[in-house]
């Protein structure tokens, strides 16, 4: 990033630095539970700590802004991105939203170890019809105002300098070209005076969805609506300059948008220090002991014990069988953990052996109930079956019509239950799964979400 920044500033006529932004959602290198799991902790102060630790590592890597918190209220488990939000309660979502902003930005987003927060996705992205990602949203105004907007407003009031417009429609108008939403609600009513940035390619998508005639029309509509930055489509880049030659209104709006971006760069301290982070800071903070301990604490606090019919706690010298592919998988950190390193992730099987050093632990890292596995289950005091979804099955573009436990895991459970009923079902998922097939029969059920490093 240092090389990129220096090259950019050298070519830029006024030597104005660039902003480096990325999706750092629940950890940079050291990964913490996905936001839905964090929501299950019911502890905004813990979430603030997680955001602060995330900022420390992201800042060390040279980033200035994270596209977080995602404040979208979601009540439909079919929507893959419910993983990124903190639940279905407006009040609690608002507390988490402000906690994340305060954690990321600390005593100033220009300081070493802190980053700026970008609130997303404005607005009501989590209400996508039938849980289908990128779909439209149909809400009455009262539901929008009372249920869906409070968390965004809490993040704005906490001092977030950026807001990202959503892919979806509100009142059948795309959010990125929705003047009522961006100017009336966000700027006038919420008092937001920062930068509005589109989601990835969202301005161009208004053409695909026939809400704009072409890219030129989309650019003009978005700018008039109050969108300052067109992320990852060329609508502004290719068409606004020519249009501005003919329109005093567009020239003035471009000036206003540019001023807001310059003010953001000033708040981020880029003019005094264009390059953030260093190799020394990365070596100091990536996977440091304090962050690993925080990851463990957060995983414990976010996990939900749905049921315990006398099976837990296990005896320290018990005979334990651990079954399921997910027991040894490192793909349990979350689909947005894009900077995570797989070899740093502690697997469930490793953790059980560490937690129960005197126990007799046998691990069968597959989802087929063969004779060897069933024989081990017969002689065990407890069988732990890891089920659910690997983390690439949940997230953006991962909507599902069926959120029941998959057939392979149901078959594994049924086979084990036939020889030993002392089953602890451990569920990994980025959404609430329907557990009808195991809920009554399991002696204990632990929802671990995606717990991180």
PDB file of C-alpha atoms in Angstrom, residues 214-388:
ATOM      1  CA  UNK A 214     -28.052   4.295 -19.612  1.00  0.00           C
ATOM      2  CA  UNK A 215     -24.837   4.887 -17.631  1.00  0.00           C
ATOM      3  CA  UNK A 216     -24.931   8.597 -18.303  1.00  0.00           C
ATOM      4  CA  UNK A 217     -28.463   8.854 -16.942  1.00  0.00           C
ATOM      5  CA  UNK A 218     -27.497   6.696 -13.957  1.00  0.00           C
ATOM      6  CA  UNK A 219     -24.551   8.980 -13.137  1.00  0.00           C
ATOM      7  CA  UNK A 220     -26.684  12.120 -13.184  1.00  0.00           C
ATOM      8  CA  UNK A 221     -29.460  10.545 -11.119  1.00  0.00           C
ATOM      9  CA  UNK A 222     -27.040   9.230  -8.487  1.00  0.00           C
ATOM     10  CA  UNK A 223     -25.220  12.544  -8.127  1.00  0.00           C
ATOM     11  CA  UNK A 224     -28.481  14.466  -7.828  1.00  0.00           C
ATOM     12  CA  UNK A 225     -29.680  11.962  -5.244  1.00  0.00           C
ATOM     13  CA  UNK A 226     -26.657  12.697  -3.068  1.00  0.00           C
ATOM     14  CA  UNK A 227     -24.184   9.923  -3.909  1.00  0.00           C
ATOM     15  CA  UNK A 228     -20.585  11.180  -3.667  1.00  0.00           C
ATOM     16  CA  UNK A 229     -18.539   8.145  -4.764  1.00  0.00           C
ATOM     17  CA  UNK A 230     -19.454   5.673  -7.500  1.00  0.00           C
ATOM     18  CA  UNK A 231     -17.721   2.472  -6.405  1.00  0.00           C
ATOM     19  CA  UNK A 232     -16.521   0.084  -9.107  1.00  0.00           C
ATOM     20  CA  UNK A 233     -18.586   1.223 -12.059  1.00  0.00           C
ATOM     21  CA  UNK A 234     -17.405   3.821 -14.578  1.00  0.00           C
ATOM     22  CA  UNK A 235     -20.594   5.895 -14.629  1.00  0.00           C
ATOM     23  CA  UNK A 236     -19.127   8.930 -12.850  1.00  0.00           C
ATOM     24  CA  UNK A 237     -15.682   8.526 -14.382  1.00  0.00           C
ATOM     25  CA  UNK A 238     -16.869   8.266 -17.979  1.00  0.00           C
ATOM     26  CA  UNK A 239     -19.945  10.485 -18.103  1.00  0.00           C
ATOM     27  CA  UNK A 240     -20.083  13.220 -15.444  1.00  0.00           C
ATOM     28  CA  UNK A 241     -17.398  15.456 -16.951  1.00  0.00           C
ATOM     29  CA  UNK A 242     -19.199  15.776 -20.269  1.00  0.00           C
ATOM     30  CA  UNK A 243     -22.581  16.328 -18.606  1.00  0.00           C
ATOM     31  CA  UNK A 244     -21.149  18.965 -16.277  1.00  0.00           C
ATOM     32  CA  UNK A 245     -20.111  21.089 -19.250  1.00  0.00           C
ATOM     33  CA  UNK A 246     -23.789  21.595 -20.019  1.00  0.00           C
ATOM     34  CA  UNK A 247     -25.179  21.766 -16.468  1.00  0.00           C
ATOM     35  CA  UNK A 248     -24.399  24.312 -13.753  1.00  0.00           C
ATOM     36  CA  UNK A 249     -26.371  22.136 -11.314  1.00  0.00           C
ATOM     37  CA  UNK A 250     -24.109  19.123 -11.907  1.00  0.00           C
ATOM     38  CA  UNK A 251     -20.962  21.263 -11.642  1.00  0.00           C
ATOM     39  CA  UNK A 252     -22.094  22.497  -8.246  1.00  0.00           C
ATOM     40  CA  UNK A 253     -22.974  18.979  -7.085  1.00  0.00           C
ATOM     41  CA  UNK A 254     -19.581  17.680  -8.210  1.00  0.00           C
ATOM     42  CA  UNK A 255     -17.892  20.436  -6.199  1.00  0.00           C
ATOM     43  CA  UNK A 256     -19.950  19.512  -3.130  1.00  0.00           C
ATOM     44  CA  UNK A 257     -19.120  15.817  -3.482  1.00  0.00           C
ATOM     45  CA  UNK A 258     -15.417  16.544  -3.959  1.00  0.00           C
ATOM     46  CA  UNK A 259     -15.390  18.775  -0.895  1.00  0.00           C
ATOM     47  CA  UNK A 260     -16.949  16.035   1.238  1.00  0.00           C
ATOM     48  CA  UNK A 261     -14.310  13.534   0.058  1.00  0.00           C
ATOM     49  CA  UNK A 262     -11.505  16.019   0.797  1.00  0.00           C
ATOM     50  CA  UNK A 263     -12.961  16.657   4.257  1.00  0.00           C
ATOM     51  CA  UNK A 264     -13.011  12.895   4.843  1.00  0.00           C
ATOM     52  CA  UNK A 265      -9.348  12.631   3.869  1.00  0.00           C
ATOM     53  CA  UNK A 266      -8.591  15.443   6.281  1.00  0.00           C
ATOM     54  CA  UNK A 267     -10.452  13.668   9.107  1.00  0.00           C
ATOM     55  CA  UNK A 268      -8.467  10.525   8.333  1.00  0.00           C
ATOM     56  CA  UNK A 269      -5.247  12.530   8.656  1.00  0.00           C
ATOM     57  CA  UNK A 270      -4.078  11.645   5.153  1.00  0.00           C
ATOM     58  CA  UNK A 271      -2.599  15.049   4.360  1.00  0.00           C
ATOM     59  CA  UNK A 272      -0.255  14.810   7.345  1.00  0.00           C
ATOM     60  CA  UNK A 273       0.371  11.059   6.996  1.00  0.00           C
ATOM     61  CA  UNK A 274      -0.648   9.505   3.674  1.00  0.00           C
ATOM     62  CA  UNK A 275       0.838   6.107   4.521  1.00  0.00           C
ATOM     63  CA  UNK A 276      -0.448   4.194   7.515  1.00  0.00           C
ATOM     64  CA  UNK A 277       0.964   1.062   9.094  1.00  0.00           C
ATOM     65  CA  UNK A 278       4.257  -0.755   8.701  1.00  0.00           C
ATOM     66  CA  UNK A 279       5.808  -4.224   8.664  1.00  0.00           C
ATOM     67  CA  UNK A 280       6.868  -3.701  12.267  1.00  0.00           C
ATOM     68  CA  UNK A 281       3.271  -2.935  13.335  1.00  0.00           C
ATOM     69  CA  UNK A 282       1.982  -5.969  11.421  1.00  0.00           C
ATOM     70  CA  UNK A 283       4.498  -8.206  13.201  1.00  0.00           C
ATOM     71  CA  UNK A 284       3.489  -6.685  16.536  1.00  0.00           C
ATOM     72  CA  UNK A 285      -0.276  -7.041  16.238  1.00  0.00           C
ATOM     73  CA  UNK A 286      -1.156  -9.832  13.785  1.00  0.00           C
ATOM     74  CA  UNK A 287      -2.178 -12.853  15.923  1.00  0.00           C
ATOM     75  CA  UNK A 288      -0.736 -11.244  19.034  1.00  0.00           C
ATOM     76  CA  UNK A 289      -1.527 -12.950  22.335  1.00  0.00           C
ATOM     77  CA  UNK A 290      -4.017 -10.271  23.393  1.00  0.00           C
ATOM     78  CA  UNK A 291      -6.017 -10.641  20.162  1.00  0.00           C
ATOM     79  CA  UNK A 292      -5.995 -14.435  20.307  1.00  0.00           C
ATOM     80  CA  UNK A 293      -7.265 -14.311  23.883  1.00  0.00           C
ATOM     81  CA  UNK A 294      -9.968 -11.881  22.778  1.00  0.00           C
ATOM     82  CA  UNK A 295     -10.915 -14.271  19.965  1.00  0.00           C
ATOM     83  CA  UNK A 296     -11.310 -17.111  22.454  1.00  0.00           C
ATOM     84  CA  UNK A 297     -13.378 -14.982  24.844  1.00  0.00           C
ATOM     85  CA  UNK A 298     -15.607 -13.750  22.034  1.00  0.00           C
ATOM     86  CA  UNK A 299     -16.182 -17.291  20.739  1.00  0.00           C
ATOM     87  CA  UNK A 300     -17.227 -18.399  24.217  1.00  0.00           C
ATOM     88  CA  UNK A 301     -19.554 -15.447  24.717  1.00  0.00           C
ATOM     89  CA  UNK A 302     -21.199 -15.723  21.306  1.00  0.00           C
ATOM     90  CA  UNK A 303     -21.856 -19.476  21.304  1.00  0.00           C
ATOM     91  CA  UNK A 304     -25.425 -20.354  22.296  1.00  0.00           C
ATOM     92  CA  UNK A 305     -26.254 -23.473  24.284  1.00  0.00           C
ATOM     93  CA  UNK A 306     -29.675 -24.258  22.841  1.00  0.00           C
ATOM     94  CA  UNK A 307     -30.171 -27.413  24.865  1.00  0.00           C
ATOM     95  CA  UNK A 308     -28.480 -29.416  27.622  1.00  0.00           C
ATOM     96  CA  UNK A 309     -30.291 -32.478  28.918  1.00  0.00           C
ATOM     97  CA  UNK A 310     -27.655 -33.411  31.504  1.00  0.00           C
ATOM     98  CA  UNK A 311     -24.862 -34.243  29.029  1.00  0.00           C
ATOM     99  CA  UNK A 312     -22.662 -31.213  29.726  1.00  0.00           C
ATOM    100  CA  UNK A 313     -20.178 -30.629  31.194  1.00  0.00           C
ATOM    101  CA  UNK A 314     -18.309 -33.704  30.003  1.00  0.00           C
ATOM    102  CA  UNK A 315     -16.117 -35.635  32.404  1.00  0.00           C
ATOM    103  CA  UNK A 316     -12.426 -34.781  32.163  1.00  0.00           C
ATOM    104  CA  UNK A 317     -11.557 -38.428  31.515  1.00  0.00           C
ATOM    105  CA  UNK A 318     -14.534 -39.327  29.329  1.00  0.00           C
ATOM    106  CA  UNK A 319     -14.397 -41.416  26.178  1.00  0.00           C
ATOM    107  CA  UNK A 320     -15.335 -38.953  23.428  1.00  0.00           C
ATOM    108  CA  UNK A 321     -15.974 -39.501  19.741  1.00  0.00           C
ATOM    109  CA  UNK A 322     -15.827 -36.431  17.493  1.00  0.00           C
ATOM    110  CA  UNK A 323     -17.469 -36.856  14.091  1.00  0.00           C
ATOM    111  CA  UNK A 324     -18.089 -34.768  10.986  1.00  0.00           C
ATOM    112  CA  UNK A 325     -16.046 -33.030   8.318  1.00  0.00           C
ATOM    113  CA  UNK A 326     -16.480 -29.693  10.093  1.00  0.00           C
ATOM    114  CA  UNK A 327     -14.624 -31.066  13.133  1.00  0.00           C
ATOM    115  CA  UNK A 328     -11.297 -30.607  11.344  1.00  0.00           C
ATOM    116  CA  UNK A 329     -12.268 -27.863   8.900  1.00  0.00           C
ATOM    117  CA  UNK A 330     -10.731 -24.388   9.041  1.00  0.00           C
ATOM    118  CA  UNK A 331     -13.607 -23.021   6.952  1.00  0.00           C
ATOM    119  CA  UNK A 332     -15.510 -21.949  10.047  1.00  0.00           C
ATOM    120  CA  UNK A 333     -14.338 -18.339  10.339  1.00  0.00           C
ATOM    121  CA  UNK A 334     -16.894 -16.638   8.069  1.00  0.00           C
ATOM    122  CA  UNK A 335     -17.081 -15.826   4.382  1.00  0.00           C
ATOM    123  CA  UNK A 336     -15.911 -12.208   4.845  1.00  0.00           C
ATOM    124  CA  UNK A 337     -12.711 -13.143   6.691  1.00  0.00           C
ATOM    125  CA  UNK A 338     -10.805 -12.328   3.502  1.00  0.00           C
ATOM    126  CA  UNK A 339      -7.428 -11.703   5.147  1.00  0.00           C
ATOM    127  CA  UNK A 340      -7.556 -14.766   7.426  1.00  0.00           C
ATOM    128  CA  UNK A 341      -4.875 -17.436   7.214  1.00  0.00           C
ATOM    129  CA  UNK A 342      -6.263 -20.961   7.373  1.00  0.00           C
ATOM    130  CA  UNK A 343      -3.279 -22.447   9.189  1.00  0.00           C
ATOM    131  CA  UNK A 344      -3.880 -20.076  12.106  1.00  0.00           C
ATOM    132  CA  UNK A 345      -7.418 -21.358  12.695  1.00  0.00           C
ATOM    133  CA  UNK A 346      -7.878 -23.759  15.606  1.00  0.00           C
ATOM    134  CA  UNK A 347     -10.133 -26.635  14.537  1.00  0.00           C
ATOM    135  CA  UNK A 348     -12.804 -28.117  16.771  1.00  0.00           C
ATOM    136  CA  UNK A 349     -10.966 -31.432  17.065  1.00  0.00           C
ATOM    137  CA  UNK A 350      -7.762 -29.697  18.141  1.00  0.00           C
ATOM    138  CA  UNK A 351      -9.671 -27.674  20.705  1.00  0.00           C
ATOM    139  CA  UNK A 352     -11.375 -30.742  22.235  1.00  0.00           C
ATOM    140  CA  UNK A 353      -8.046 -32.513  22.652  1.00  0.00           C
ATOM    141  CA  UNK A 354      -6.584 -29.379  24.249  1.00  0.00           C
ATOM    142  CA  UNK A 355      -9.587 -28.884  26.552  1.00  0.00           C
ATOM    143  CA  UNK A 356      -9.747 -32.559  27.610  1.00  0.00           C
ATOM    144  CA  UNK A 357      -6.105 -33.741  27.793  1.00  0.00           C
ATOM    145  CA  UNK A 358      -6.991 -36.718  30.002  1.00  0.00           C
ATOM    146  CA  UNK A 359      -9.899 -37.885  27.876  1.00  0.00           C
ATOM    147  CA  UNK A 360      -9.836 -40.614  25.263  1.00  0.00           C
ATOM    148  CA  UNK A 361     -10.721 -38.665  22.104  1.00  0.00           C
ATOM    149  CA  UNK A 362     -11.256 -40.289  18.711  1.00  0.00           C
ATOM    150  CA  UNK A 363     -11.806 -38.084  15.661  1.00  0.00           C
ATOM    151  CA  UNK A 364     -13.569 -39.100  12.451  1.00  0.00           C
ATOM    152  CA  UNK A 365     -13.333 -36.105  10.078  1.00  0.00           C
ATOM    153  CA  UNK A 366     -15.967 -37.132   7.572  1.00  0.00           C
ATOM    154  CA  UNK A 367     -19.739 -37.147   7.206  1.00  0.00           C
ATOM    155  CA  UNK A 368     -20.258 -40.840   6.436  1.00  0.00           C
ATOM    156  CA  UNK A 369     -21.314 -43.201   9.222  1.00  0.00           C
ATOM    157  CA  UNK A 370     -19.060 -46.181   8.483  1.00  0.00           C
ATOM    158  CA  UNK A 371     -18.509 -49.220  10.693  1.00  0.00           C
ATOM    159  CA  UNK A 372     -15.360 -47.831  12.316  1.00  0.00           C
ATOM    160  CA  UNK A 373     -17.116 -44.644  13.364  1.00  0.00           C
ATOM    161  CA  UNK A 374     -20.178 -46.458  14.710  1.00  0.00           C
ATOM    162  CA  UNK A 375     -18.013 -48.877  16.668  1.00  0.00           C
ATOM    163  CA  UNK A 376     -16.252 -45.933  18.326  1.00  0.00           C
ATOM    164  CA  UNK A 377     -19.602 -44.306  19.100  1.00  0.00           C
ATOM    165  CA  UNK A 378     -20.851 -47.458  20.837  1.00  0.00           C
ATOM    166  CA  UNK A 379     -18.001 -47.411  23.363  1.00  0.00           C
ATOM    167  CA  UNK A 380     -18.075 -43.632  23.971  1.00  0.00           C
ATOM    168  CA  UNK A 381     -19.519 -41.697  26.906  1.00  0.00           C
ATOM    169  CA  UNK A 382     -20.422 -38.898  24.506  1.00  0.00           C
ATOM    170  CA  UNK A 383     -20.448 -38.314  20.768  1.00  0.00           C
ATOM    171  CA  UNK A 384     -19.888 -34.822  19.416  1.00  0.00           C
ATOM    172  CA  UNK A 385     -21.148 -34.312  15.872  1.00  0.00           C
ATOM    173  CA  UNK A 386     -20.102 -31.150  14.047  1.00  0.00           C
ATOM    174  CA  UNK A 387     -22.789 -30.154  11.554  1.00  0.00           C
ATOM    175  CA  UNK A 388     -24.119 -27.178   9.617  1.00  0.00           C
TER     176      UNK A 388
END
